[in-house]
Short mmCIF file of C-alpha atoms in Angstrom, two decimals:
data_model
loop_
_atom_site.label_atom_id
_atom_site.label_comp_id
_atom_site.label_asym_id
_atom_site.label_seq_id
_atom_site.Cartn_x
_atom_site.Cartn_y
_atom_site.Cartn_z
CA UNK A 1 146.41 162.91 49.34
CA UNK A 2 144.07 165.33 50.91
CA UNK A 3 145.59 168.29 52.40
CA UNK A 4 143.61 170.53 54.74
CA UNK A 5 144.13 174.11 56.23
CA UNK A 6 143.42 175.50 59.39
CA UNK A 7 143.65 179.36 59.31
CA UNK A 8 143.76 181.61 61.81
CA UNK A 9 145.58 184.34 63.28
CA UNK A 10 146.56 182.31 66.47
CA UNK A 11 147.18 185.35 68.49
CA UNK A 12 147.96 182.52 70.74
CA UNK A 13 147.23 179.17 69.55
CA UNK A 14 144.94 178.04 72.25
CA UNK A 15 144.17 174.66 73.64
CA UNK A 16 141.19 174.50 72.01
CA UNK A 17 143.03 175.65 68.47
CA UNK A 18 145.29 172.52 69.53
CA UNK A 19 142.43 170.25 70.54
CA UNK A 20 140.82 171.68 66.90
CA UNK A 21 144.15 170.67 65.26
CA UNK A 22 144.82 167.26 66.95
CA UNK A 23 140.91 165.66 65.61
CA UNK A 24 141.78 167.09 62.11
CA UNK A 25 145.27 165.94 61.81
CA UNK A 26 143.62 162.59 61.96
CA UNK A 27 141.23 163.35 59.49
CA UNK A 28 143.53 164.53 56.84
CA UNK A 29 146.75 163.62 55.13
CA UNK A 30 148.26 166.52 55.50
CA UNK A 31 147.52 169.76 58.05
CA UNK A 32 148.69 173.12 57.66
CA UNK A 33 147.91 175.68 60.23
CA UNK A 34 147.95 178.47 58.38
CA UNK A 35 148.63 181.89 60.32
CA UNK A 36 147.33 184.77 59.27
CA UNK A 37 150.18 187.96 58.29
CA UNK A 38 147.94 190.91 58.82
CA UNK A 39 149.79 194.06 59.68
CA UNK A 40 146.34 196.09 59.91
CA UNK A 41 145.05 193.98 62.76
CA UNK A 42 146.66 194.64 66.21
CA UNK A 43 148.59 191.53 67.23
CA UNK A 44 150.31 190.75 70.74
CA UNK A 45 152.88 188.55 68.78
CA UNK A 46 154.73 188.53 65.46
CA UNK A 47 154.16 186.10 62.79
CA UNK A 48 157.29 185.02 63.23
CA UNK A 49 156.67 184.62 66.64
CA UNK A 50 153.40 182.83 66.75
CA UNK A 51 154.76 180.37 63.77
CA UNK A 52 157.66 179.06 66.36
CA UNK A 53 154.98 179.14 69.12
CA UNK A 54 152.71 176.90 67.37
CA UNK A 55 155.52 174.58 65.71
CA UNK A 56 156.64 173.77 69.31
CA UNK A 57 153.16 172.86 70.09
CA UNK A 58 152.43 170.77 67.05
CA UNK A 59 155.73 169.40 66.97
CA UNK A 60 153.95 165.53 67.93
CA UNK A 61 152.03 165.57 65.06
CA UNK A 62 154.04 164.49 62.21
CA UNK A 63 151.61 165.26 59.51
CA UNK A 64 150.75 169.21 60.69
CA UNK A 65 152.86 171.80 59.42
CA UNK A 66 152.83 175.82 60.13
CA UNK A 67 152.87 178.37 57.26
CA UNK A 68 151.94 181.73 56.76
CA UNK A 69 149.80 183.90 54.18
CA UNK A 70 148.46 187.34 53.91
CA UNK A 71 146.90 186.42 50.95
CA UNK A 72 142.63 185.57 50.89
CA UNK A 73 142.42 182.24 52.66
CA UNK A 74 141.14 180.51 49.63
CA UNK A 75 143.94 181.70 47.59
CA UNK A 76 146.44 180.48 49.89
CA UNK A 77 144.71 177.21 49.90
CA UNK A 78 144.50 176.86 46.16
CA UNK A 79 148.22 177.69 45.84
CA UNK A 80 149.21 174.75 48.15
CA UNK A 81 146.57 172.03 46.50
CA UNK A 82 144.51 172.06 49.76
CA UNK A 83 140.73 171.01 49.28
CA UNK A 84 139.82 171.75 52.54
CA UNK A 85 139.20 174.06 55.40
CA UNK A 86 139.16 173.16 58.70
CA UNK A 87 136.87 175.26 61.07
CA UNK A 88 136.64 175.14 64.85
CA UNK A 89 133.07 176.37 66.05
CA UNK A 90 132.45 177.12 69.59
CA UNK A 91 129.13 178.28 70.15
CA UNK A 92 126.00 179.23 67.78
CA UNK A 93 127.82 182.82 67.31
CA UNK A 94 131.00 180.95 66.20
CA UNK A 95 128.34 179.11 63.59
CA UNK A 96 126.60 182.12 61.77
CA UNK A 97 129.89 183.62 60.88
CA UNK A 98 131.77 180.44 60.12
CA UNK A 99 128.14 179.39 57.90
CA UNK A 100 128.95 183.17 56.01
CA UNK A 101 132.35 182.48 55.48
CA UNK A 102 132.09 179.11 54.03
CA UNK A 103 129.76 180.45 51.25
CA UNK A 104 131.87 183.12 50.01
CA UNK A 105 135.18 180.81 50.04
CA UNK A 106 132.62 178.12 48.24
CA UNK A 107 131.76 181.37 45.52
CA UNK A 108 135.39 182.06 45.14
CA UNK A 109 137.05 178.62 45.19
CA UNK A 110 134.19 176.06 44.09
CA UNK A 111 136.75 173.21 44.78
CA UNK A 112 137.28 173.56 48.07
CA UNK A 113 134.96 172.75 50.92
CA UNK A 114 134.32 173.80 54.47
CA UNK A 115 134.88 171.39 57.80
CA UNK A 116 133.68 172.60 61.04
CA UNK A 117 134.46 170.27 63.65
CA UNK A 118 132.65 170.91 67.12
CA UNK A 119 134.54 172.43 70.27
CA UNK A 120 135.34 170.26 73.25
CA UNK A 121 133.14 171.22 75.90
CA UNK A 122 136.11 172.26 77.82
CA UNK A 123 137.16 175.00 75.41
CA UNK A 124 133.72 176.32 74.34
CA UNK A 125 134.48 179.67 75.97
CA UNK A 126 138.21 180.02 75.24
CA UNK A 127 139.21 182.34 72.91
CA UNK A 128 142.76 184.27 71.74
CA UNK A 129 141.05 187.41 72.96
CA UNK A 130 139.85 186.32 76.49
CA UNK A 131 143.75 184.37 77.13
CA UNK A 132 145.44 187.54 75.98
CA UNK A 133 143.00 189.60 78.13
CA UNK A 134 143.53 187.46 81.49
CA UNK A 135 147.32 187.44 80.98
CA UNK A 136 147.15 191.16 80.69
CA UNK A 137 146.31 191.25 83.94
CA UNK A 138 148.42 188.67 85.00
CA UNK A 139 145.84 186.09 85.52
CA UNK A 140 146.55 182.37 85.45
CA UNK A 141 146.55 180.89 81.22
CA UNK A 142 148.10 177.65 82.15
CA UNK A 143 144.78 175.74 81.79
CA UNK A 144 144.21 177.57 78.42
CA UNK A 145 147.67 177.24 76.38
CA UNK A 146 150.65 175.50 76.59
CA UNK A 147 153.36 175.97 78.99
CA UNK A 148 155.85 177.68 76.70
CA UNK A 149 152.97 180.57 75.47
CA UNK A 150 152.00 180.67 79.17
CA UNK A 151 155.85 181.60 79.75
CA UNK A 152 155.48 184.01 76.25
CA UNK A 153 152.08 185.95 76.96
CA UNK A 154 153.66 186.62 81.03
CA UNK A 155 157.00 187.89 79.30
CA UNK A 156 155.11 190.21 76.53
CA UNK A 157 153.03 191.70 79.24
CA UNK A 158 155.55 192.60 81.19
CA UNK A 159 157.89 194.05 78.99
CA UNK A 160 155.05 196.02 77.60
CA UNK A 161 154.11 197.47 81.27
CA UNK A 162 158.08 198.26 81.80
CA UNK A 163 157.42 200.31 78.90
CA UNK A 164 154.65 201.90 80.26
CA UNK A 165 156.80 203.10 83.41
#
């Protein structure tokens, strides 16, 4: 059985993170989407939050589950038997990091290896960043995440300009 993980921080799980997720789920026995617990970075969400967030959006795939580690990425992968990463690239920037990254995990953890599976065209531009920074200002996200984290990121915004006033 050949389990794979997808980490990220998912700060939200985009369409493209779900498009990303959907091709690998059929590539693999088993699919964790592994979201990153990092209290140093600044997050709009919670883990907690953005584990239910992505469960609801996964919830059709029956062989994806959602964790979450604040552990190296290769550590969290050897702990649950994973052999694989899974990697979405966007554009050529996406590549020269993702190209870095996969040789130090390959250094630390010689048994697992690196998939990078290509961006629909669609979602070449979308990124957690850019949705977070067009619901900000209340721009339209529906054509970049799901319904339900459309609903969230409109909700989080506004209760963080209430408490602003």
């Amino acid at each position: 059985m050949t389990i794979a993980v997808y980490p990220a921080s998912f700060d939200p799980i985009t369409n493209g993170h779900l498009d990303v997720t959907e091709r690998a789920s059929r590539l693999f026995d088993e699919l964790v989407l592994a979201v990153a617990d990092r209290p140093y970075k600044k997050l709009l969400f919670t883990t907690e939050q953005r584990i239910a967030m992505i469960r609801e959006s996964v919830a059709h795939l029956p062989n994806v589950r959602v964790d979450a580690f604040s552990s190296l990425v290769v550590e969290y992968a050897l702990g649950i038997n994973a052999t694989v990463l899974v990697r979405g690239l966007r554009a050529s920037t996406d590549f020269e990091h993702e190209f870095q990254m996969a040789h130090i995990n390959h250094h630390l953890a010689p048994t697992l290896d690196t998939v990078c599976l290509m961006a629909d065209q669609r979602f070449t531009l979308l990124s957690s960043s850019a949705v977070r920074e067009i619901a900000a200002y209340g721009g339209d996200v529906s054509s970049f995440v799901p319904a339900h984290i459309a609903l969230a990121l409109k909700q989080a915004y506004q209760k963080h300009e209430e408490s602003r006033t």
